[in-house]
XYZ file of C-alpha atoms in Angstrom:
693
model
C 176.798 110.305 158.837
C 176.868 114.036 159.760
C 173.832 115.990 161.059
C 173.221 117.610 157.794
C 172.796 114.299 155.932
C 170.615 112.911 158.645
C 168.383 115.943 158.568
C 167.949 115.628 154.716
C 166.933 111.991 155.026
C 164.424 112.822 157.711
C 162.917 115.536 155.555
C 162.724 113.209 152.520
C 160.989 110.610 154.562
C 158.414 113.067 155.840
C 157.705 114.180 152.268
C 157.317 110.618 151.128
C 155.000 109.831 154.074
C 152.989 112.934 153.458
C 152.597 112.028 149.771
C 151.544 108.403 150.700
C 149.074 109.749 153.179
C 147.717 112.216 150.596
C 147.374 109.506 148.015
C 145.510 107.161 150.329
C 143.335 110.030 151.407
C 142.473 110.705 147.668
C 141.843 107.074 147.056
C 139.663 106.879 150.178
C 137.606 109.861 149.010
C 137.317 108.352 145.516
C 136.298 105.007 147.030
C 133.730 106.710 149.191
C 132.434 108.613 146.122
C 132.227 105.458 143.982
C 130.908 103.003 146.531
C 128.681 105.287 148.650
C 127.655 108.378 146.899
C 127.361 107.081 143.244
C 126.694 103.463 143.949
C 123.150 103.585 142.529
C 124.160 105.381 139.388
C 126.958 102.971 138.518
C 124.845 100.012 139.408
C 122.233 101.222 137.001
C 124.892 101.807 134.264
C 126.352 98.396 134.766
C 122.922 96.857 134.506
C 122.146 98.786 131.276
C 125.447 97.540 129.815
C 124.013 94.029 130.039
C 120.695 94.949 128.399
C 119.720 95.280 124.756
C 116.474 96.685 123.357
C 115.204 94.912 120.273
C 112.238 95.859 118.149
C 109.507 93.287 118.028
C 107.473 93.113 114.789
C 103.771 93.352 115.244
C 101.509 90.728 113.836
C 100.111 91.968 110.571
C 96.344 92.264 110.395
C 94.181 89.567 108.793
C 92.247 89.904 105.600
C 88.979 88.092 105.751
C 85.916 87.658 103.536
C 82.391 88.833 104.190
C 81.513 85.293 105.465
C 84.571 84.923 107.728
C 86.895 82.963 105.409
C 90.513 84.043 106.071
C 92.459 85.049 102.975
C 95.518 86.423 104.595
C 96.888 85.873 108.197
C 100.210 85.520 109.940
C 102.039 82.488 111.374
C 105.195 82.361 113.480
C 108.680 82.115 111.880
C 112.274 82.365 113.133
C 114.346 85.322 112.022
C 118.149 85.377 112.379
C 119.745 88.766 112.587
C 123.228 90.038 113.026
C 123.650 93.152 115.133
C 125.991 95.984 114.161
C 129.557 95.197 115.384
C 131.884 98.253 115.239
C 135.123 96.202 115.431
C 135.922 94.929 111.926
C 137.751 91.827 113.138
C 134.913 90.815 115.415
C 132.401 91.534 112.674
C 134.319 89.412 110.157
C 134.610 86.654 112.709
C 130.837 86.704 113.306
C 130.107 86.517 109.567
C 132.555 83.581 109.009
C 131.227 81.655 112.015
C 127.648 82.320 111.088
C 128.251 81.138 107.499
C 129.780 77.931 108.944
C 126.498 77.203 110.616
C 124.092 78.241 107.859
C 125.798 77.217 104.712
C 123.989 73.881 104.659
C 120.729 75.877 104.725
C 121.623 77.839 101.636
C 123.331 80.918 103.214
C 127.036 81.243 102.060
C 129.661 83.437 103.618
C 129.491 85.650 100.493
C 125.670 86.009 100.849
C 125.856 87.024 104.507
C 128.689 89.497 103.938
C 126.665 91.044 101.069
C 123.681 91.441 103.347
C 125.644 93.041 106.013
C 127.479 95.505 103.814
C 124.309 96.239 101.816
C 122.439 97.330 104.969
C 121.875 101.090 104.355
C 121.347 101.659 108.089
C 124.701 100.469 109.392
C 123.777 100.652 113.021
C 120.708 98.467 112.756
C 120.694 94.690 112.830
C 120.759 92.961 109.489
C 118.168 90.256 108.717
C 120.046 87.191 107.533
C 117.393 84.522 107.328
C 113.648 83.998 107.881
C 112.269 80.459 108.116
C 108.646 79.517 108.845
C 108.097 77.277 111.832
C 109.104 73.774 111.019
C 111.692 71.037 111.227
C 114.287 72.839 109.186
C 113.965 76.000 111.233
C 114.216 73.988 114.449
C 117.386 72.290 113.276
C 119.024 75.584 112.265
C 118.103 77.367 115.487
C 119.404 74.457 117.603
C 122.727 74.607 115.823
C 122.999 78.298 116.194
C 122.177 78.111 119.896
C 124.769 75.440 120.515
C 127.481 77.666 118.976
C 126.282 80.850 120.616
C 129.712 81.563 122.171
C 131.300 81.869 118.709
C 128.470 84.050 117.298
C 128.710 87.579 118.697
C 125.887 89.859 117.685
C 123.648 87.023 116.411
C 120.117 87.327 117.703
C 117.350 84.767 117.037
C 113.829 85.953 117.377
C 110.326 84.733 116.625
C 108.388 86.968 114.338
C 105.081 86.623 112.411
C 105.341 85.812 108.701
C 102.577 86.229 106.137
C 100.424 83.215 105.249
C 97.611 82.850 102.601
C 95.446 79.863 103.654
C 93.346 79.908 100.495
C 96.252 80.049 98.061
C 95.239 81.511 94.694
C 91.660 82.140 95.574
C 91.076 85.956 95.180
C 94.864 86.181 94.865
C 94.703 89.331 92.681
C 92.470 91.036 95.160
C 94.529 90.168 98.242
C 97.871 91.031 96.762
C 101.118 90.255 98.517
C 103.869 91.659 100.804
C 107.583 91.945 100.363
C 110.800 93.556 101.759
C 110.636 97.275 101.648
C 112.988 98.835 99.078
C 114.918 102.040 99.133
C 112.424 104.055 97.010
C 109.560 102.919 99.289
C 111.662 103.898 102.399
C 111.839 107.415 101.002
C 108.054 107.669 101.069
C 107.313 106.273 104.491
C 107.738 107.399 108.057
C 111.219 106.328 109.234
C 109.879 106.131 112.841
C 107.399 103.369 111.695
C 109.519 101.425 109.075
C 113.036 100.309 108.798
C 114.899 98.473 106.046
C 114.163 95.056 107.436
C 110.455 95.578 107.330
C 107.879 94.010 104.997
C 105.363 96.195 103.252
C 102.255 95.615 101.099
C 103.233 95.440 97.409
C 99.966 94.871 95.575
C 96.209 94.395 96.055
C 94.516 95.046 99.430
C 97.846 94.336 101.103
C 99.192 97.487 99.578
C 96.156 99.742 99.723
C 95.346 99.058 103.357
C 98.987 98.895 104.588
C 98.575 102.056 106.677
C 96.286 105.128 107.160
C 97.134 108.128 109.276
C 94.918 108.887 112.240
C 95.049 111.514 114.973
C 98.282 110.872 116.864
C 98.457 107.355 115.501
C 97.736 105.166 112.420
C 95.687 102.231 111.597
C 95.665 99.486 108.925
C 97.236 96.126 108.359
C 100.742 97.255 109.472
C 100.428 97.170 113.266
C 102.673 98.945 115.800
C 106.054 97.501 116.674
C 107.054 96.725 120.299
C 110.332 96.896 122.264
C 111.635 93.772 123.936
C 114.420 93.790 126.596
C 117.157 91.185 126.450
C 119.979 90.477 128.851
C 123.236 89.907 126.976
C 126.866 88.970 127.689
C 130.033 90.936 126.893
C 129.792 89.703 123.276
C 126.235 90.954 122.908
C 124.919 87.422 122.926
C 121.414 87.161 124.355
C 121.238 85.382 127.754
C 117.646 86.014 128.802
C 114.432 87.416 127.380
C 112.895 90.040 129.697
C 109.670 91.996 129.848
C 108.408 94.190 127.036
C 109.255 97.832 127.345
C 106.526 98.414 124.728
C 104.247 95.586 123.765
C 103.541 95.276 120.028
C 100.100 96.071 118.777
C 98.723 93.768 115.997
C 97.467 95.318 112.754
C 93.762 95.764 112.096
C 91.529 93.283 110.324
C 90.275 94.136 106.865
C 86.949 92.644 106.052
C 86.119 92.256 102.311
C 82.805 92.273 100.541
C 83.861 88.993 98.716
C 81.759 85.963 99.422
C 83.768 82.717 99.431
C 81.312 80.407 97.567
C 80.670 83.085 94.854
C 84.384 83.666 94.428
C 85.082 79.911 94.237
C 82.323 79.425 91.691
C 83.567 82.239 89.567
C 87.089 81.028 89.497
C 86.209 77.401 88.962
C 83.860 78.291 86.036
C 86.500 80.489 84.563
C 89.136 77.742 84.657
C 86.787 75.198 83.037
C 85.820 77.651 80.274
C 89.488 78.637 79.594
C 90.444 75.024 79.343
C 87.677 74.259 76.833
C 88.538 77.318 74.759
C 92.202 76.321 74.778
C 91.393 72.816 73.649
C 88.722 73.667 71.052
C 89.155 77.274 69.937
C 92.597 78.720 70.417
C 95.926 77.783 72.000
C 96.325 81.497 72.886
C 93.595 81.066 75.473
C 94.553 81.422 79.168
C 93.420 84.925 80.183
C 90.048 85.964 81.518
C 88.405 88.400 83.976
C 85.054 88.732 85.686
C 83.148 90.838 88.196
C 79.930 90.244 90.105
C 78.505 93.358 91.785
C 75.420 94.423 93.763
C 73.336 96.725 91.667
C 71.938 98.834 94.589
C 75.161 99.363 96.518
C 78.298 98.947 94.355
C 79.438 96.107 96.588
C 81.698 93.642 94.746
C 80.722 90.081 95.628
C 83.290 88.313 93.472
C 86.187 89.358 91.180
C 88.667 87.095 89.383
C 91.415 87.295 86.889
C 93.408 84.672 85.022
C 96.149 83.507 84.864
C 96.186 82.783 88.615
C 98.173 84.806 91.173
C 99.359 83.033 94.315
C 100.417 85.459 97.168
C 102.048 82.569 98.924
C 104.782 82.480 96.216
C 106.094 85.841 97.401
C 106.413 85.074 101.125
C 109.875 83.607 101.005
C 110.970 85.251 97.680
C 110.339 83.995 94.220
C 112.126 81.051 92.654
C 113.440 81.564 89.079
C 110.470 79.539 87.762
C 108.152 81.830 89.611
C 109.908 84.968 88.295
C 109.543 83.685 84.819
C 105.825 82.885 85.335
C 104.904 86.216 86.787
C 107.246 88.622 84.925
C 108.306 86.953 81.753
C 104.850 85.688 80.680
C 102.949 87.479 77.954
C 99.633 86.715 79.696
C 100.877 88.924 82.600
C 99.648 86.881 85.606
C 100.735 89.632 88.017
C 97.974 92.011 86.637
C 94.441 92.019 87.900
C 92.791 92.079 84.535
C 89.371 92.742 86.059
C 90.384 96.299 87.022
C 93.727 97.072 85.282
C 93.245 95.696 81.801
C 90.983 97.555 79.312
C 89.344 95.627 76.448
C 87.194 96.496 73.396
C 83.651 96.031 74.796
C 82.148 94.653 71.577
C 78.491 94.399 71.430
C 78.092 94.873 75.202
C 78.336 98.602 74.376
C 75.312 98.589 72.089
C 72.842 99.435 74.873
C 74.550 102.796 75.285
C 74.298 103.470 71.523
C 70.606 102.514 71.621
C 69.830 104.701 74.671
C 71.582 107.677 73.082
C 69.522 107.004 69.882
C 66.216 106.869 71.700
C 66.987 109.889 73.891
C 68.099 112.141 70.957
C 65.659 111.301 68.229
C 61.971 110.878 67.561
C 62.344 107.375 66.432
C 60.095 104.642 68.121
C 61.760 101.495 69.458
C 59.413 99.685 67.055
C 60.897 101.404 64.033
C 62.650 98.793 61.866
C 65.523 99.051 59.534
C 66.428 96.440 56.822
C 69.689 94.625 57.726
C 71.088 93.095 54.536
C 74.353 91.909 56.177
C 76.266 95.159 55.982
C 75.620 98.889 56.732
C 74.567 100.858 53.684
C 77.143 103.680 54.435
C 80.833 103.375 53.659
C 82.931 101.611 54.684
C 79.965 99.121 54.729
C 80.839 97.481 57.992
C 79.490 93.947 58.100
C 76.879 92.510 60.321
C 77.345 88.985 61.541
C 74.109 87.942 60.007
C 71.380 89.095 57.595
C 68.609 90.082 59.992
C 66.110 91.683 57.581
C 63.603 94.005 59.232
C 64.913 94.689 62.668
C 63.511 96.972 65.396
C 65.294 98.135 68.619
C 64.457 95.134 70.744
C 65.474 92.620 68.009
C 68.647 94.651 67.433
C 69.729 94.130 70.987
C 68.432 90.527 71.299
C 70.106 89.525 67.971
C 73.031 91.957 68.196
C 72.424 93.648 64.833
C 75.372 95.812 63.789
C 73.477 97.478 60.987
C 70.788 98.768 63.342
C 73.269 100.021 65.836
C 75.387 101.784 63.170
C 72.136 103.538 62.066
C 71.323 104.366 65.705
C 74.825 105.746 66.160
C 74.708 107.840 63.082
C 71.362 109.416 64.216
C 72.506 109.917 67.844
C 75.814 111.342 67.055
C 79.199 110.677 68.697
C 78.864 113.507 71.255
C 75.645 112.116 72.646
C 77.027 108.562 72.706
C 80.231 109.591 74.436
C 78.396 111.811 76.935
C 76.165 108.900 77.885
C 79.056 106.573 78.171
C 80.647 108.932 80.643
C 77.551 109.031 82.790
C 77.551 105.264 82.934
C 81.185 105.277 84.024
C 83.007 104.179 80.836
C 86.283 105.857 80.113
C 86.459 107.605 83.467
C 87.721 106.827 86.911
C 85.452 103.951 88.105
C 85.901 105.168 91.779
C 87.300 101.904 93.189
C 89.888 102.931 95.839
C 90.486 99.528 97.461
C 92.973 98.365 94.913
C 95.988 100.002 93.217
C 96.455 100.258 89.520
C 92.793 100.669 88.464
C 92.395 101.717 84.827
C 90.105 104.492 83.540
C 89.819 102.679 80.301
C 89.684 104.676 77.025
C 86.513 106.256 75.550
C 86.133 106.811 71.883
C 85.396 110.424 71.144
C 86.789 113.236 68.862
C 88.903 114.774 71.703
C 90.462 111.556 72.742
C 91.144 110.480 69.171
C 92.866 113.786 68.424
C 95.059 113.492 71.581
C 95.957 109.903 70.860
C 96.886 110.488 67.265
C 98.747 113.593 68.288
C 100.862 111.580 70.648
C 101.558 108.987 67.830
C 102.521 111.746 65.549
C 104.999 113.236 68.079
C 106.485 109.770 68.702
C 107.064 109.404 64.925
C 108.522 112.935 64.625
C 110.922 112.229 67.590
C 112.070 109.066 65.853
C 112.800 111.021 62.629
C 114.749 113.560 64.756
C 116.810 110.831 66.394
C 117.549 109.179 63.060
C 118.687 112.429 61.624
C 120.980 113.187 64.540
C 122.464 109.688 64.340
C 123.124 110.266 60.606
C 124.788 113.609 61.253
C 127.026 112.075 63.919
C 127.978 109.229 61.623
C 128.708 111.692 58.706
C 130.951 113.766 60.967
C 133.025 110.812 61.949
C 133.687 109.825 58.301
C 137.128 110.703 56.800
C 135.871 112.918 54.072
C 136.167 116.586 53.153
C 134.095 119.208 54.896
C 132.310 119.978 51.628
C 131.296 116.256 51.267
C 130.008 116.215 54.846
C 127.869 119.387 54.285
C 126.415 117.720 51.204
C 125.455 114.527 53.033
C 124.053 116.479 56.033
C 121.895 118.553 53.679
C 120.588 115.408 52.086
C 119.820 113.900 55.479
C 117.988 117.062 56.472
C 115.888 117.020 53.347
C 114.961 113.358 53.999
C 113.850 114.310 57.539
C 111.799 117.249 56.249
C 110.083 114.955 53.685
C 109.318 112.313 56.346
C 107.918 114.982 58.615
C 105.797 116.517 55.944
C 104.402 113.053 55.040
C 103.559 112.197 58.706
C 101.976 115.591 59.288
C 99.774 114.992 56.259
C 98.817 111.452 57.228
C 97.992 112.412 60.833
C 96.107 115.457 59.855
C 93.483 113.009 58.621
C 94.003 110.485 61.371
C 93.442 113.108 64.166
C 90.068 114.177 62.687
C 86.946 112.187 63.697
C 85.469 110.435 60.687
C 82.020 108.956 60.045
C 83.364 105.445 60.244
C 84.676 106.176 63.676
C 81.075 106.741 64.832
C 79.983 103.472 63.143
C 82.751 101.456 64.868
C 82.154 103.040 68.226
C 78.445 102.371 67.995
C 79.017 98.647 67.848
C 81.683 98.608 70.580
C 84.804 98.486 68.297
C 87.258 101.178 67.311
C 89.043 102.883 70.178
C 86.602 101.837 72.895
C 88.482 100.027 75.687
C 87.012 99.340 79.154
C 87.622 97.157 82.151
C 85.322 94.447 83.442
C 84.751 96.514 86.544
C 83.544 99.406 84.364
C 81.275 97.117 82.272
C 79.830 95.515 85.407
C 79.014 98.788 86.955
C 77.622 100.192 83.673
C 75.269 97.186 83.629
C 74.373 97.654 87.303
C 73.560 101.262 86.663
C 71.213 100.319 83.813
C 69.610 97.571 85.914
C 68.937 99.794 88.941
C 67.327 102.593 86.918
C 70.288 104.976 86.511
C 72.191 105.309 89.741
C 75.920 104.727 89.431
C 77.436 103.688 92.750
C 81.125 103.706 93.680
C 82.286 100.068 93.524
C 84.021 98.792 96.667
C 85.818 95.718 97.865
C 86.296 96.417 101.531
C 83.274 96.381 103.902
C 84.918 97.493 107.130
C 88.129 97.554 109.257
C 88.148 96.144 112.705
C 90.708 96.655 115.530
C 92.566 93.609 117.063
C 89.840 93.707 119.826
C 87.084 93.464 117.204
C 85.965 97.063 117.502
C 84.831 98.950 114.342
C 87.544 101.243 113.086
C 86.064 102.209 109.729
C 82.926 101.271 107.734
C 82.313 101.507 103.993
C 78.900 102.921 102.921
C 77.305 102.903 99.459
C 78.238 106.102 97.691
C 76.400 107.538 94.585
C 78.759 108.783 91.932
C 76.287 109.704 89.187
C 72.550 109.886 88.413
C 72.285 109.416 84.674
C 70.143 111.794 82.596
C 68.514 108.986 80.556
C 64.722 108.617 81.092
C 63.409 105.652 82.905
C 61.267 104.771 79.932
C 64.418 104.554 77.649
C 66.158 102.365 80.260
C 63.146 100.178 80.650
C 62.954 99.640 76.872
C 66.630 98.803 76.826
C 66.360 96.347 79.696
C 63.518 94.666 77.825
C 65.833 94.200 74.851
C 68.458 92.615 77.107
C 65.799 90.246 78.396
C 65.113 89.128 74.898
C 68.776 88.120 74.527
C 67.994 85.090 76.767
C 64.646 84.350 75.058
C 63.939 82.499 71.781
C 65.951 84.107 69.017
C 68.328 85.843 71.391
C 72.102 85.213 71.222
C 72.201 83.449 74.556
C 68.779 81.773 74.667
C 70.419 78.302 74.595
C 72.143 78.984 77.863
C 69.238 80.406 79.840
C 66.123 78.896 78.206
C 65.486 76.652 81.338
C 67.224 78.753 83.909
C 64.835 79.317 86.860
C 65.754 82.999 87.226
C 65.011 85.615 84.506
C 68.250 86.938 83.264
C 68.760 90.135 81.125
C 71.976 90.099 79.194
C 74.102 91.083 76.295
C 76.706 88.980 74.467
C 79.758 90.421 72.848
C 82.413 89.506 70.342
C 85.303 91.896 70.095
C 88.345 91.948 67.786
C 91.402 91.586 69.913
C 93.246 94.486 68.304
C 96.535 92.672 68.802
C 99.316 92.521 66.214
C 99.457 89.197 64.456
C 95.884 88.100 65.308
C 93.537 87.124 62.541
C 90.739 89.706 62.407
C 88.330 87.287 60.903
C 88.736 84.349 63.317
C 90.240 85.537 66.591
C 87.992 87.284 68.916
C 87.521 87.879 72.702
C 84.218 86.705 74.151
C 82.365 89.183 76.413
C 79.208 88.940 78.395
C 77.194 91.332 80.587
C 74.042 90.524 82.459
C 71.898 91.234 85.463
C 69.246 89.231 87.432
C 66.495 88.918 88.251
C 65.059 90.912 85.374
C 62.025 92.249 87.293
C 63.970 92.986 90.571
C 67.694 93.302 89.862
C 70.064 92.329 92.571
C 73.379 91.550 90.932
C 75.178 92.434 87.650
C 77.965 90.624 85.959
C 80.596 91.389 83.408
C 83.226 89.015 82.030
C 85.683 88.332 79.271
C 87.456 85.274 78.016
C 90.423 86.180 75.796
C 90.080 84.302 72.434
C 86.773 82.976 73.657
C 85.268 83.903 70.234
C 81.632 84.071 71.245
C 80.444 85.883 74.352
C 77.592 83.548 75.201
C 79.581 80.209 74.900
C 82.476 81.608 76.976
C 81.886 84.386 79.442
C 78.121 83.685 79.307
C 78.722 80.270 80.742
C 80.679 81.772 83.605
C 77.937 84.203 84.314
C 75.293 81.475 84.472
C 77.440 79.422 86.970
C 77.778 82.524 89.226
C 74.132 83.439 89.029
C 73.280 79.766 89.936
C 75.468 79.998 93.024
C 74.053 83.397 94.003
C 70.413 82.368 93.707
C 70.937 78.865 95.138
C 70.196 76.922 91.956
C 72.888 74.241 92.388
C 71.687 72.166 89.438
C 72.761 74.917 87.008
C 76.159 75.804 88.619
C 78.551 73.178 87.114
C 80.028 73.813 83.717
C 79.214 71.130 81.228
C 81.772 71.641 78.525
C 80.126 69.272 76.101
C 76.813 71.187 76.157
C 77.318 74.663 77.573
C 80.380 75.690 75.510
C 79.079 74.876 72.159
C 76.478 77.296 70.992
C 73.687 75.982 68.634
C 73.629 79.537 67.271
C 76.078 81.196 65.058
C 76.779 84.147 67.373
C 77.940 87.580 66.416
């Protein structure tokens, strides 16, 4: 080896050694940086890689009655969720393995995959199952825990689930909760709700879901918390750690409802419906009633039939329950006390009478001769031949002829104006429930608008029929001349139909004398809810002050502090004189006295009751106008110092006194502590000795 070769080898060796030294120096510097200078940062990052932050559902607030009975509360349940897994293979593996564990509990692989793919918020966990605390839940959770290694992303947590301890009692008032849907998500704060949340769907559950407050909100919803979990590399939870943010339970909503009154109202209603079904009509099954304080507007009891059980909705409806609630012509999902408007029948007659006395010089002692039908066309019949009848007797015996005379003298404008003052056909003011009806008031303007809408519907139908004919003609294999002839014929037919309809409705849109007669006795277009009739009766009872009706007394925080308090609110002071109202109340008192239409029910009742019976044509297609009627009843008590007012209806109950009147007596007996009169005796109470209106 010559010197030149040796020199080159030495130089190469030096370069290699220098490179090795440089590399080790760089590694040393990097090691120093990682282990010394940035140790704290990477330790923190490593720890955070082992932590997951999971939202914790807050316990929904309770709904309780005025006397402490709990109508809605929460109980613990297990919820199984599957976290978002970015890797498709891992996600599919998790779905298959999870289905293997849960198929026996009714959750198939297809069901789970559909839930995961249907989650609109892809990066949020998908709720797979929710089971109330019990044996089945414990078995499922145990099996999932045992197979934890094969279930990446599966998290089991304990969350509150809604419970309704009193079942159907006040069910329509309480309402129910359910999974939030996409349209609801568009109208809520996304920082408060996500797609796995439950939300109030009806009743108080919906109305008192959430209310904005300064920098916060209150209501049944509550505030979610954040829980830390330590997880392994597959995102499986290893340890539950402290809350980052503790959940705050929802507020408690305290109702005005009193348990014993509510129970009495519903029990009496069920007994009467059963009797009517067995003895009057197999169409019976629906009813509604309201008991209200006359000097505050506070609703003490409210019920609707058929029954509504919020508990049915907690875990989703079965097919049988879907059919019951949504394929049932009696519409059990509707609170008929506030959302269904009915013809008031003779319960409207006090308004006609007051308008008559206020707008004429007639004395209440003035008598007309009832011969069994009104003397003006169309000679609307009275239910009896009453002979000489004055104002008090007309109310007590419910004389149609007298009230048609009174209506003719008063005029429809005065009757309708007074009805508005007493809250009929207008917003009743109840804000504690959704879907509260305004009813429909019979007056010239409303009749015109209603008939105009009917006319437009008919004209639109003619237009559609014409367009369909033209389209059909154009598709036929005929000459253009033949098509034009057929189209011209179709157009003439349309013009003739429109001319006929305009002619008919020109009459129908105009207020007629018989409209006043029908309105005066509570028939025709009059349609009101039981809430409206109850408050109208309360307004008359208290001397003319119409209060806003309310169902919620107050809202309390989880610590029992007052958040919000309801107060009586005056909506209207009527213009009727106290003298006229006093005369009308006297007539109502005579309804429960000898000769009155509900004397047989109240002749021995220890509290003086002022009332009015009502029998209203159903107005439903296919019903017999001469035999099928709804039974209505309004009343207040005591007569000389009114405290409470009632309004009720029993569909197909025929007579007001022997159907809704029986319910009223039972509720009054409970309210005044007269236990001997509370129970419904079908053999005696439901068979009137009088032939009622």
